[in-house]
Structure formats: C-alpha cells, structure tokens
Amino acid sequence: MAQGTVQVTHTGTSRWRRRTGEYASLAAALEAAADGDVLTVAPGTYRENLVLRRAVTLRGPEGSAGSVRIAPVDGVPLTVRASATVLDLQIEGQDAAAPALLIEDGAPELCDLRVVTRSAVGIEVRGAARPTVRRCTVDNPGGVGIGVLDGAGGLFEECEVVAAGQSGVSVRAGAHPRLERCRVHHASGAGLSVTGEGTGLEALGCEVYEIKGAGVQIAARATAHLTDCTVHRTSADGVTLDTDAVLTLADCDIHDIPENAVDLRSRSVLTLTRSAVRSFGRNGLSVWDPGTRVDANQCEIHDSTGDYPAVWVSDGATAVLEACRVHDVPDALFVLDRGSRADVVDSDISQVRNTAVSVSDGATAQLDDCRIREVSTGAWFRDHGSGGTLANCTIDAAQTGVIVTKGADPRIERCTVTAPAEAGFYVSAEGRGTFHGCRVTGSGGYGFHVVDGCRTTLTRCRTERCARGGYEFGEDGPVAEECTSDESGVRPGSPEPPAVQTATQTMGLLSTVPGQRPTEAPAVSVEEPARSSQDVLGELDALVGLESVKREVRALTDMIEVGRKRQRAGLKAASVRRHLVFTGSPGTGKTTVARLYGEILASLGVLERGHLVEVSRVDLVGEHIGSTAIRTQEAFDRARGGVLFIDEAYALSPEDSGRDFGREAIDTLVKLMEDHREAVVVIVAGYTAEMERFLRVNPGVASRFSRTITFSDYDPDELLRIVEQQAEEHEYRLGSGTAEALLKYFTALPKGPAFGNGRTARQTFESMVERHAGRVAQFADASPDDLSLLYADDLPELP
C-alpha cells in the first residue's frame, strides 16, 4: 500500500480530462498523467512496480534525498519506456533475476537517483534507449552496478557505483554508452567490462578503484576509448584486453596494481597516449600472441613493486614505444619468441636494476635515438635468431653496454657507451653482431670484448680511456676494419699490459695512441692440446642427470673404438652411423652433449677437429629461391671436420609448409651428408613430438640418422644439484635449510612448455644471487659468511 500522496500538475492544453490533483498511488497517478505532466511524490515507501510509458516528470521532494522509496517486494521497481524525467528518488529492488531500474526505450533524463538494491543489475539500459543519467548512485552488492546492452547507448554524468557484486559497469551486445566524470569502486568483478563485437564504451574523466578483479576489461572484439581516467587499487590486472579488443587510453593514470598494469592477448590492439603506468606488481605492459599490438606515445612506465620486466612482449606480439620514459624497474623491456617485435624511438630507459632491453628466442628489437642510463646491462641479445638494430643510442653508467650471446645477430650503429663498469660491448658463446661507427668511452674494463669463435664485424669503431684496453678478441677473432683506440689506459713509454697485447694482436691491428696511425700486426693462433676420449667422457659423466644419454654416448663410443681395433686387426668393422637425433625439452643439455660428442669423435680420429657449429632455421633458410641452398652449404662448410648441430630442426618442415623454403634446406643437407659422409656429423634436435613428426614427413632425413637419444626433464633433486654446482663455481654456499627449500621450490615449479630445466635451475641461482645482493648490500660490515651464504629467503617467488 502506498504511503503518502502523489501530486499531479497538468501542463498541457487539453481540458477534457481532469488530471490535476492528488492520487493515493503512483500507479493511479501514472494512469491519469499525460505527456508533459509533473508527478511530485510525497515522502514514503511505495511497494509498486512502476512503468513510465509517457514523457512525464516523476520526482520526489527537492532536497529530500532518500525520502521517496520505490521498493516493491519483487520484480522491476521502475521501468522507463519513454522520454520521461525522473528526479530525486530512491529505488530498491530485491529480485536477483531482474534489474532495479530498467530503461527500455526513449531518451529519458534521470537525475539524483539512489539505487540501493540487491538485484541482478542496479541500472539496466537496453534496446533503443538513449538515456541521460546524472548524479545517480548505485549500491548493488548482489549483481552488476550499471548494465548497458542490446545496442543501447546513453550518457552517464557524475554517476557513482559504490558497490557491485559483479562488474561495476557492464557493456555488451552492441551497446555504446558514454561515461563522464563517473566513479566505480568496490566491485567484485571488473570495474568496467566491455565485451562483444560492435560493443563500445567512451569514458572521460572517470575513476575506477578498489576492484576485486580487473579494473578495465575489454574483450571479444569490443572497443573502448578512455580519456583522463584513473585505474588503481585492483586485486587483479589493471586493464585487460582479449580476443580482438581495441582500446585507446589518453591522459590516463594506471597505478597501484598488484598484477599486470595492462595485459593484452589474442590480437588485441592498445593505443596509449600521454599516460602513466606506475606501481605495478608484475608487468607494466604485458603483450602476448601474434597480431597483438600496443602503441605507446609520450607515456611513462615506472616504479615497479615486483621482480618482473616493465614491458613484456612475447608469442609474436608487437610493441611500439615512442617518446616514452621507463625507469625504476627491475628490467625494462623483454622481447621473446619468434615473430615478437619491439620498436622503441626517442625514449629514455633509466634506473633499471638488471637489463634495459632483452631480446631472446628469435625475437627482434629496434631502438632508434634512445637514451639508456643507470642500468646493469643496456641491451642483451641472447640467442639464435634474436636480433634487430640499435641506432644512434647512448648507454651511460651501465655494468655492460651491450651483450650478444649464443648466435644472436643484431646490428649496432652509431651507438655510444659511456663509463661502463665492465665492458662497452661483450660478445660470447658464438654470438655474432655487426658494430658500425660505435664508440666506448671510460670503460672500467675493455671497450669491445669478443670471445673466441664469435663471428662479429666491427667497422669504424673507436674506444677511449678504457682501463683494460680498447679491444680484446679471441683467437678466431672478428673482422675489424678502420677501428681505432686512444689506448689511454697505457701510459706513454710504458709496456702494454698483457690484456692489451692480446687484443691488438688478434685484432690484426695495433690500437693507436695520439699522433700515430694503426699498423698491422700478425694474428696469433694457439692450438689447445686435444683431450683423450676418456677425459671427455669424464666431463660427460660429471653432468647432472642424463643417465640414459650417457649410456647411449658411451655405447656409440665403444662401437667406434672397437671398430677401429677390428680394422687394425684386419677384421671387418661394423658400420656405425654417427648422425644423431636429440629430442627433449629446452635446457636439458642437448647442446652441451653435442659439443662433447664432437670432441670424443675427434679424440678417436673419426673427425678432424670435433668443433661444434650450432644453427637453426634462421641460419639456413633464405628469403628467395636459391639463397637457402647457399646458406645451408655455408653452414655445412663451417662444420667440416666437426659437428653441425641444428636446433629446432622441425622448423625446417612446418606442418603447413606451402611455399616454405625449409624443404630446400633439407634437400641440400641430405645431399651434402651423402657426398661428404666422413667430413661432418649432423645432429638434429628439438622437442620430442615435433621431431617425431619431422622424421615421419622427411624419410630422406630419417634414413640418414642411426639413432634417437631422448633427453628427459630434470627432476627436483637434479635441479638442486645444478644449483649446488653453480654455487660452488661462483664461490657461494647454501645456508641451513636452503637445499630443502630449493627442493620444495622445484617440486612446486610449473613444468609447462616454458619450463627451462637446467636453464631454469641456473636462472633460479642467478635470482638468488641478485636477491642476496639486495639483502647484503644493506649490511654496514658484511662478514665472509654474509657474502657467501644463500638462504631460503633468497629464493624468487614461484611464477
């Protein structure tokens, strides 16, 4: 029963029906009212389900917020189907299957409403409705705060969702609302959720905070534009995009996020302009999957609270940063996996505890006109297929300016490294790299340090004031043309220290002192004495785990050695095919065993040198017809007298090959193996299932290999032994309880596709050393035990 009366004021011209007066119920008043009439509701509680079908004004007493309650027992308290005006009411619903306020048609105006309910939705807008909603408050701990769906739109100004049991604002099924200066907080789902093809949201000056989920969630081909908005204090990611979502953030601030500040997946696209991403627990920008892309312009990413890279690009995604700043983070930019790419232009990266730019697993990074300072490593190109370009960049106050390892092949042009503590440019583990017009000044170690076996090219490079010397090259040194050094680390008139002599001799020119021109010097080559097969097998036996692998290699060695003895005795020796297939997960020691196998064969006289040449698809397959055969021939020639190790060999024969040139590499390789069967041992390696498929679809290759050796994943005990070996090698010790904690850690560690086996164990040790350093650095007087003991607290968090 209604409490109070309803005053209806007639504003029309028709006099044939009396409408002005007081009515005992809202339903009676609405029945009597016509377009343009004003219904003023007296204070009270009305247990009625109201439907507005005419363009009337329904209002409570002005200035008496909450004095008029529309609160039926069930159903929808208020339904609007016309361009009505609703002011100063409190709407209360109890139906978990229905909204409290439903707007189905027209362009109504709703102002100063309070929706206090436990309904499915606080305010729901659907269909052809285009309401204007101002200064309304929704408190709905039972469901969605505001829902807009089925192609509806509307404008929400200065509204607030103070609580929601699900999403604060949910937009779906082709709806397109606009939010201006709204606040959404204390939601148990996403703060703003936009989903479905054709769905869109525009938000201006809004704030989303205290969310038990993601702050903003865009998915399933939806689109959103947020300008001058703030997202903070969520329990999950700040902003998530998934499945072809498109989002534009301009002048926004995303901060105090315990997980990823922004996470993109599945071909989503984010445009980020003049925005700040700060105080995040995992990645500032996390970008995954082919087709996914983020474009950031004039943005700032800083103050990470966790141990993760600020920008993570993987699985074929792309990130573009222009005129951005990244600072006060553990690592700045990680790009990994084939097809992944990062382009960074005119940006600043500073105060990075570890690596500013890391490129691995076949990814590419392009940095132009960037400034990197106060970092441990400026840029690290880590492995085969990884590369890109650094052009016109400066790296200041790093431990090492640029590192190139394991076959990575970047191009570094006109870059300057100033005051590195260890080296300006460091190339090792068969890293490559082309350095043109680069300069190193004030290094605490060498300017350029290139380890033996690295095919690196230096042209027109210069070093100045490097403490240990401008250049240090291994025996199989790089190509160095028109490179100079002031050699100020050597006092005029004093003999060069041994390190400088090694560098200048192997480079093929003497670094200059002021007033002198470079002069030629002979290269020095020193052959290391070959080890016996038993010595090499001893090193193999010392490796952690790999028991079945060791048995296989020993069996092969025994067969070869007995065959030689039979030949010397005038007996026929059994034919032993030496080419092998290595299968197993990454980090299980396949490359290490291949190197030792080559050395064993050399010690037995089967191979001339026994050296290892490691290649992958990117080294063998060219971009046009004919170039693949040339590349494959060149790789085979480099391996003459040794082992050609083809990692991820299955990539030469993809399941959907089409016009792929990998087949040309296989055909060339098979012919070379037949024509030069005694010159090179070929080992193909990769994941077990992929290699099985590779051998099935290429019978010509399968027939060339004698056996398959499977490298099993390491168990927790073996991973612990690897950490113990690393600790001993680097003069650390495991404190009390650390070994037990490591066993628990490795047992709980996820063993998915990203699990790196031995690499994971080494990375765990490196993380422990970093955390140990952060802990011990605070000690005023550190004892030898403080400096060497690693404890369980130094373990990184489980991923």
GROMACS .gro file of C-alpha atoms in nm, residues 39-401:
model
  363
   39LEU     CA    1   0.419   1.396  -1.077
   40THR     CA    2   0.556   1.504  -0.739
   41VAL     CA    3   0.575   1.215  -0.497
   42ALA     CA    4   0.529   1.276  -0.125
   43PRO     CA    5   0.781   1.112   0.112
   44GLY     CA    6   0.712   0.748   0.183
   45THR     CA    7   0.772   0.391   0.073
   46TYR     CA    8   0.585   0.274  -0.237
   47ARG     CA    9   0.559  -0.103  -0.284
   48GLU     CA   10   0.469  -0.071  -0.650
   49ASN     CA   11   0.623  -0.185  -0.980
   50LEU     CA   12   0.613   0.129  -1.190
   51VAL     CA   13   0.622   0.159  -1.569
   52LEU     CA   14   0.668   0.501  -1.733
   53ARG     CA   15   0.508   0.492  -2.079
   54ARG     CA   16   0.466   0.869  -2.131
   55ALA     CA   17   0.701   1.167  -2.130
   56VAL     CA   18   0.612   1.274  -1.778
   57THR     CA   19   0.829   1.405  -1.494
   58LEU     CA   20   0.838   1.183  -1.185
   59ARG     CA   21   1.009   1.345  -0.889
   60GLY     CA   22   1.048   1.336  -0.516
   61PRO     CA   23   1.051   1.646  -0.296
   62GLU     CA   24   1.351   1.860  -0.391
   63GLY     CA   25   1.630   1.846  -0.137
   64SER     CA   26   1.494   1.537   0.042
   65ALA     CA   27   1.720   1.264  -0.094
   66GLY     CA   28   1.602   0.917   0.001
   67SER     CA   29   1.265   1.030   0.135
   68VAL     CA   30   1.079   0.862  -0.152
   69ARG     CA   31   1.146   0.488  -0.180
   70ILE     CA   32   1.025   0.277  -0.471
   71ALA     CA   33   1.056  -0.068  -0.313
   72PRO     CA   34   0.832  -0.349  -0.435
   73VAL     CA   35   0.867  -0.700  -0.297
   74ASP     CA   36   0.987  -0.846  -0.628
   75GLY     CA   37   1.014  -0.770  -0.998
   76VAL     CA   38   1.148  -0.447  -1.150
   77PRO     CA   39   1.074  -0.145  -0.928
   78LEU     CA   40   1.091   0.111  -1.211
   79THR     CA   41   1.073   0.058  -1.587
   80VAL     CA   42   1.114   0.352  -1.826
   81ARG     CA   43   0.983   0.320  -2.184
   82ALA     CA   44   0.951   0.685  -2.282
   83SER     CA   45   1.146   1.012  -2.282
   84ALA     CA   46   1.045   1.081  -1.924
   85THR     CA   47   1.227   1.270  -1.648
   86VAL     CA   48   1.292   1.102  -1.312
   87LEU     CA   49   1.436   1.304  -1.023
   88ASP     CA   50   1.525   1.262  -0.654
   89LEU     CA   51   1.404   0.908  -0.591
   90GLN     CA   52   1.549   0.606  -0.411
   91ILE     CA   53   1.490   0.279  -0.593
   92GLU     CA   54   1.519  -0.050  -0.409
   93GLY     CA   55   1.498  -0.396  -0.566
   94GLN     CA   56   1.515  -0.745  -0.419
   95ASP     CA   57   1.486  -0.965  -0.730
   96ALA     CA   58   1.813  -1.143  -0.812
   97ALA     CA   59   1.682  -1.212  -1.163
   98ALA     CA   60   1.571  -0.858  -1.253
   99PRO     CA   61   1.719  -0.508  -1.261
  100ALA     CA   62   1.616  -0.240  -1.011
  101LEU     CA   63   1.585   0.033  -1.276
  102LEU     CA   64   1.517  -0.077  -1.633
  103ILE     CA   65   1.536   0.170  -1.925
  104GLU     CA   66   1.398   0.013  -2.243
  105ASP     CA   67   1.314   0.298  -2.482
  106GLY     CA   68   1.322   0.670  -2.543
  107ALA     CA   69   1.568   0.934  -2.429
  108PRO     CA   70   1.474   0.982  -2.064
  109GLU     CA   71   1.661   1.204  -1.819
  110LEU     CA   72   1.737   1.062  -1.476
  111CYS     CA   73   1.897   1.281  -1.211
  112ASP     CA   74   1.991   1.247  -0.845
  113LEU     CA   75   1.861   0.893  -0.808
  114ARG     CA   76   1.983   0.648  -0.546
  115VAL     CA   77   1.964   0.282  -0.641
  116VAL     CA   78   2.009   0.077  -0.325
  117THR     CA   79   1.941  -0.283  -0.414
  118ARG     CA   80   2.041  -0.648  -0.425
  119SER     CA   81   1.922  -0.705  -0.779
  120ALA     CA   82   2.072  -0.866  -1.087
  121VAL     CA   83   2.155  -0.516  -1.215
  122GLY     CA   84   2.127  -0.176  -1.049
  123ILE     CA   85   2.052   0.026  -1.364
  124GLU     CA   86   1.998  -0.159  -1.691
  125VAL     CA   87   1.970   0.014  -2.030
  126ARG     CA   88   1.875  -0.188  -2.334
  127GLY     CA   89   1.743  -0.176  -2.689
  128ALA     CA   90   1.673   0.165  -2.842
  129ALA     CA   91   1.705   0.356  -2.514
  130ARG     CA   92   1.938   0.659  -2.504
  131PRO     CA   93   1.907   0.799  -2.151
  132THR     CA   94   2.091   1.086  -1.987
  133VAL     CA   95   2.180   0.980  -1.632
  134ARG     CA   96   2.324   1.247  -1.399
  135ARG     CA   97   2.447   1.233  -1.040
  136CYS     CA   98   2.299   0.890  -0.977
  137THR     CA   99   2.437   0.643  -0.723
  138VAL     CA  100   2.420   0.264  -0.748
  139ASP     CA  101   2.480   0.037  -0.448
  140ASN     CA  102   2.424  -0.321  -0.559
  141PRO     CA  103   2.633  -0.584  -0.375
  142GLY     CA  104   2.415  -0.854  -0.534
  143GLY     CA  105   2.496  -0.800  -0.902
  144VAL     CA  106   2.610  -0.559  -1.177
  145GLY     CA  107   2.616  -0.190  -1.098
  146ILE     CA  108   2.521  -0.045  -1.437
  147GLY     CA  109   2.448  -0.264  -1.740
  148VAL     CA  110   2.410  -0.136  -2.097
  149LEU     CA  111   2.326  -0.395  -2.364
  150ASP     CA  112   2.143  -0.488  -2.684
  151GLY     CA  113   2.255  -0.186  -2.885
  152ALA     CA  114   2.158   0.073  -2.624
  153GLY     CA  115   2.351   0.391  -2.557
  154GLY     CA  116   2.321   0.691  -2.331
  155LEU     CA  117   2.520   0.941  -2.132
  156PHE     CA  118   2.616   0.890  -1.767
  157GLU     CA  119   2.747   1.205  -1.595
  158GLU     CA  120   2.890   1.224  -1.243
  159CYS     CA  121   2.741   0.889  -1.151
  160GLU     CA  122   2.888   0.656  -0.890
  161VAL     CA  123   2.882   0.281  -0.841
  162VAL     CA  124   2.963   0.248  -0.472
  163ALA     CA  125   2.936  -0.133  -0.463
  164ALA     CA  126   2.872  -0.417  -0.707
  165GLY     CA  127   2.868  -0.791  -0.654
  166GLN     CA  128   2.978  -0.836  -1.015
  167SER     CA  129   3.107  -0.580  -1.270
  168GLY     CA  130   3.072  -0.215  -1.181
  169VAL     CA  131   2.972  -0.119  -1.536
  170SER     CA  132   2.895  -0.392  -1.791
  171VAL     CA  133   2.861  -0.304  -2.161
  172ARG     CA  134   2.778  -0.579  -2.408
  173ALA     CA  135   2.585  -0.692  -2.714
  174GLY     CA  136   2.645  -0.388  -2.933
  175ALA     CA  137   2.583  -0.116  -2.672
  176HIS     CA  138   2.763   0.223  -2.688
  177PRO     CA  139   2.732   0.433  -2.371
  178ARG     CA  140   2.941   0.736  -2.269
  179LEU     CA  141   3.063   0.793  -1.914
  180GLU     CA  142   3.175   1.137  -1.796
  181ARG     CA  143   3.330   1.205  -1.455
  182CYS     CA  144   3.194   0.882  -1.309
  183ARG     CA  145   3.337   0.677  -1.021
  184VAL     CA  146   3.327   0.298  -0.997
  185HIS     CA  147   3.460   0.128  -0.687
  186HIS     CA  148   3.420  -0.173  -0.458
  187ALA     CA  149   3.312  -0.404  -0.739
  188SER     CA  150   3.369  -0.780  -0.710
  189GLY     CA  151   3.407  -0.821  -1.087
  190ALA     CA  152   3.572  -0.591  -1.339
  191GLY     CA  153   3.532  -0.221  -1.279
  192LEU     CA  154   3.442  -0.157  -1.643
  193SER     CA  155   3.360  -0.458  -1.861
  194VAL     CA  156   3.309  -0.417  -2.236
  195THR     CA  157   3.254  -0.728  -2.445
  196GLY     CA  158   3.115  -0.841  -2.779
  197GLU     CA  159   3.153  -0.744  -3.141
  198GLY     CA  160   3.013  -0.398  -3.215
  199THR     CA  161   3.018  -0.303  -2.848
  200GLY     CA  162   3.187   0.020  -2.743
  201LEU     CA  163   3.244   0.247  -2.445
  202GLU     CA  164   3.366   0.604  -2.419
  203ALA     CA  165   3.479   0.728  -2.078
  204LEU     CA  166   3.604   1.075  -1.986
  205GLY     CA  167   3.745   1.180  -1.650
  206CYS     CA  168   3.637   0.859  -1.473
  207GLU     CA  169   3.793   0.680  -1.176
  208VAL     CA  170   3.796   0.302  -1.117
  209TYR     CA  171   3.937   0.175  -0.787
  210GLU     CA  172   3.907  -0.080  -0.506
  211ILE     CA  173   3.814  -0.354  -0.753
  212LYS     CA  174   3.827  -0.727  -0.669
  213GLY     CA  175   3.917  -0.815  -1.026
  214ALA     CA  176   4.045  -0.627  -1.331
  215GLY     CA  177   3.992  -0.253  -1.337
  216VAL     CA  178   3.901  -0.236  -1.707
  217GLN     CA  179   3.822  -0.544  -1.917
  218ILE     CA  180   3.776  -0.523  -2.296
  219ALA     CA  181   3.711  -0.850  -2.481
  220ALA     CA  182   3.565  -1.028  -2.784
  221ARG     CA  183   3.607  -0.755  -3.050
  222ALA     CA  184   3.477  -0.476  -2.831
  223THR     CA  185   3.614  -0.119  -2.849
  224ALA     CA  186   3.669   0.143  -2.582
  225HIS     CA  187   3.813   0.495  -2.554
  226LEU     CA  188   3.923   0.620  -2.212
  227THR     CA  189   4.042   0.978  -2.169
  228ASP     CA  190   4.174   1.136  -1.848
  229CYS     CA  191   4.075   0.829  -1.648
  230THR     CA  192   4.237   0.670  -1.342
  231VAL     CA  193   4.251   0.299  -1.261
  232HIS     CA  194   4.405   0.196  -0.930
  233ARG     CA  195   4.391  -0.040  -0.635
  234THR     CA  196   4.264  -0.352  -0.810
  235SER     CA  197   4.323  -0.710  -0.695
  236ALA     CA  198   4.393  -0.838  -1.048
  237ASP     CA  199   4.527  -0.669  -1.363
  238GLY     CA  200   4.459  -0.301  -1.409
  239VAL     CA  201   4.349  -0.320  -1.774
  240THR     CA  202   4.296  -0.638  -1.978
  241LEU     CA  203   4.230  -0.681  -2.350
  242ASP     CA  204   4.145  -1.015  -2.508
  243THR     CA  205   4.030  -1.154  -2.845
  244ASP     CA  206   4.049  -0.868  -3.097
  245ALA     CA  207   3.970  -0.600  -2.841
  246VAL     CA  208   4.062  -0.239  -2.925
  247LEU     CA  209   4.132   0.021  -2.658
  248THR     CA  210   4.256   0.379  -2.663
  249LEU     CA  211   4.391   0.532  -2.340
  250ALA     CA  212   4.474   0.903  -2.348
  251ASP     CA  213   4.598   1.106  -2.049
  252CYS     CA  214   4.520   0.815  -1.817
  253ASP     CA  215   4.685   0.705  -1.493
  254ILE     CA  216   4.709   0.335  -1.401
  255HIS     CA  217   4.875   0.275  -1.065
  256ASP     CA  218   4.890   0.060  -0.752
  257ILE     CA  219   4.813  -0.262  -0.938
  258PRO     CA  220   4.936  -0.589  -0.778
  259GLU     CA  221   4.943  -0.779  -1.110
  260ASN     CA  222   4.992  -0.655  -1.469
  261ALA     CA  223   4.904  -0.291  -1.512
  262VAL     CA  224   4.795  -0.362  -1.872
  263ASP     CA  225   4.763  -0.711  -2.024
  264LEU     CA  226   4.685  -0.770  -2.397
  265ARG     CA  227   4.623  -1.101  -2.572
  266SER     CA  228   4.475  -1.262  -2.883
  267ARG     CA  229   4.513  -0.992  -3.149
  268SER     CA  230   4.406  -0.706  -2.925
  269VAL     CA  231   4.527  -0.353  -3.001
  270LEU     CA  232   4.604  -0.081  -2.747
  271THR     CA  233   4.688   0.282  -2.820
  272LEU     CA  234   4.837   0.455  -2.517
  273THR     CA  235   4.899   0.831  -2.530
  274ARG     CA  236   5.033   1.068  -2.261
  275SER     CA  237   4.954   0.812  -1.994
  276ALA     CA  238   5.130   0.689  -1.681
  277VAL     CA  239   5.169   0.327  -1.572
  278ARG     CA  240   5.320   0.301  -1.225
  279SER     CA  241   5.342   0.096  -0.907
  280PHE     CA  242   5.263  -0.243  -1.061
  281GLY     CA  243   5.347  -0.587  -0.921
  282ARG     CA  244   5.416  -0.775  -1.245
  283ASN     CA  245   5.445  -0.622  -1.593
  284GLY     CA  246   5.355  -0.263  -1.672
  285LEU     CA  247   5.264  -0.368  -2.026
  286SER     CA  248   5.218  -0.740  -2.096
  287VAL     CA  249   5.168  -0.814  -2.467
  288TRP     CA  250   5.104  -1.167  -2.598
  289ASP     CA  251   5.015  -1.354  -2.919
  290PRO     CA  252   5.051  -1.287  -3.294
  291GLY     CA  253   4.860  -0.980  -3.407
  292THR     CA  254   4.850  -0.827  -3.060
  293ARG     CA  255   4.995  -0.474  -3.060
  294VAL     CA  256   5.049  -0.181  -2.828
  295ASP     CA  257   5.142   0.168  -2.947
  296ALA     CA  258   5.260   0.393  -2.663
  297ASN     CA  259   5.340   0.760  -2.724
  298GLN     CA  260   5.466   1.007  -2.462
  299CYS     CA  261   5.397   0.761  -2.182
  300GLU     CA  262   5.577   0.691  -1.855
  301ILE     CA  263   5.618   0.343  -1.703
  302HIS     CA  264   5.788   0.337  -1.366
  303ASP     CA  265   5.816   0.225  -1.005
  304SER     CA  266   5.764  -0.148  -1.031
  305THR     CA  267   5.694  -0.315  -0.697
  306GLY     CA  268   5.777  -0.668  -0.820
  307ASP     CA  269   6.060  -0.852  -0.994
  308TYR     CA  270   5.925  -0.857  -1.349
  309PRO     CA  271   6.006  -0.664  -1.669
  310ALA     CA  272   5.819  -0.337  -1.713
  311VAL     CA  273   5.730  -0.425  -2.074
  312TRP     CA  274   5.687  -0.790  -2.178
  313VAL     CA  275   5.636  -0.879  -2.546
  314SER     CA  276   5.605  -1.247  -2.642
  315ASP     CA  277   5.446  -1.513  -2.866
  316GLY     CA  278   5.463  -1.298  -3.180
  317ALA     CA  279   5.322  -0.974  -3.038
  318THR     CA  280   5.439  -0.619  -3.121
  319ALA     CA  281   5.507  -0.317  -2.902
  320VAL     CA  282   5.593   0.034  -3.021
  321LEU     CA  283   5.717   0.293  -2.773
  322GLU     CA  284   5.776   0.648  -2.893
  323ALA     CA  285   5.894   0.936  -2.674
  324CYS     CA  286   5.836   0.725  -2.363
  325ARG     CA  287   6.013   0.700  -2.026
  326VAL     CA  288   6.073   0.371  -1.845
  327HIS     CA  289   6.250   0.394  -1.511
  328ASP     CA  290   6.286   0.248  -1.161
  329VAL     CA  291   6.208  -0.110  -1.265
  330PRO     CA  292   6.389  -0.450  -1.234
  331ASP     CA  293   6.403  -0.496  -1.615
  332ALA     CA  294   6.269  -0.252  -1.870
  333LEU     CA  295   6.183  -0.438  -2.193
  334PHE     CA  296   6.179  -0.813  -2.259
  335VAL     CA  297   6.104  -0.931  -2.615
  336LEU     CA  298   6.094  -1.306  -2.670
  337ASP     CA  299   5.972  -1.569  -2.917
  338ARG     CA  300   5.994  -1.570  -3.295
  339GLY     CA  301   5.777  -1.306  -3.454
  340SER     CA  302   5.776  -1.084  -3.146
  341ARG     CA  303   5.897  -0.731  -3.208
  342ALA     CA  304   5.956  -0.410  -3.016
  343ASP     CA  305   6.024  -0.072  -3.177
  344VAL     CA  306   6.145   0.198  -2.939
  345VAL     CA  307   6.203   0.551  -3.066
  346ASP     CA  308   6.330   0.864  -2.890
  347SER     CA  309   6.274   0.712  -2.547
  348ASP     CA  310   6.451   0.715  -2.210
  349ILE     CA  311   6.523   0.399  -2.009
  350SER     CA  312   6.690   0.456  -1.673
  351GLN     CA  313   6.743   0.323  -1.322
  352VAL     CA  314   6.699  -0.040  -1.421
  353ARG     CA  315   6.830  -0.294  -1.173
  354ASN     CA  316   6.903  -0.562  -1.434
  355THR     CA  317   6.862  -0.543  -1.813
  356ALA     CA  318   6.718  -0.247  -2.003
  357VAL     CA  319   6.641  -0.440  -2.325
  358SER     CA  320   6.647  -0.822  -2.350
  359VAL     CA  321   6.586  -0.999  -2.684
  360SER     CA  322   6.560  -1.380  -2.694
  361ASP     CA  323   6.412  -1.688  -2.861
  362GLY     CA  324   6.414  -1.537  -3.210
  363ALA     CA  325   6.258  -1.200  -3.129
  364THR     CA  326   6.356  -0.863  -3.276
  365ALA     CA  327   6.406  -0.521  -3.120
  366GLN     CA  328   6.463  -0.190  -3.300
  367LEU     CA  329   6.584   0.104  -3.092
  368ASP     CA  330   6.640   0.444  -3.253
  369ASP     CA  331   6.765   0.760  -3.081
  370CYS     CA  332   6.715   0.617  -2.734
  371ARG     CA  333   6.893   0.703  -2.410
  372ILE     CA  334   6.974   0.426  -2.163
  373ARG     CA  335   7.141   0.506  -1.830
  374GLU     CA  336   7.199   0.367  -1.483
  375VAL     CA  337   7.132   0.005  -1.573
  376SER     CA  338   7.313  -0.323  -1.521
  377THR     CA  339   7.300  -0.424  -1.890
  378GLY     CA  340   7.196  -0.183  -2.163
  379ALA     CA  341   7.083  -0.439  -2.421
  380TRP     CA  342   7.121  -0.817  -2.429
  381PHE     CA  343   7.064  -1.018  -2.748
  382ARG     CA  344   7.056  -1.366  -2.605
  383ASP     CA  345   7.030  -1.646  -2.860
  384HIS     CA  346   6.988  -1.779  -3.215
  385GLY     CA  347   6.752  -1.585  -3.435
  386SER     CA  348   6.737  -1.294  -3.193
  387GLY     CA  349   6.843  -0.962  -3.332
  388GLY     CA  350   6.737  -0.622  -3.450
  389THR     CA  351   6.902  -0.285  -3.460
  390LEU     CA  352   7.027  -0.026  -3.215
  391ALA     CA  353   7.085   0.302  -3.395
  392ASN     CA  354   7.201   0.637  -3.258
  393CYS     CA  355   7.152   0.523  -2.899
  394THR     CA  356   7.352   0.620  -2.590
  395ILE     CA  357   7.415   0.392  -2.294
  396ASP     CA  358   7.555   0.560  -1.985
  397ALA     CA  359   7.664   0.422  -1.646
  398ALA     CA  360   7.592   0.053  -1.716
  399GLN     CA  361   7.781  -0.251  -1.595
  400THR     CA  362   7.792  -0.368  -1.959
  401GLY     CA  363   7.659  -0.168  -2.252
   0.00000   0.00000   0.00000
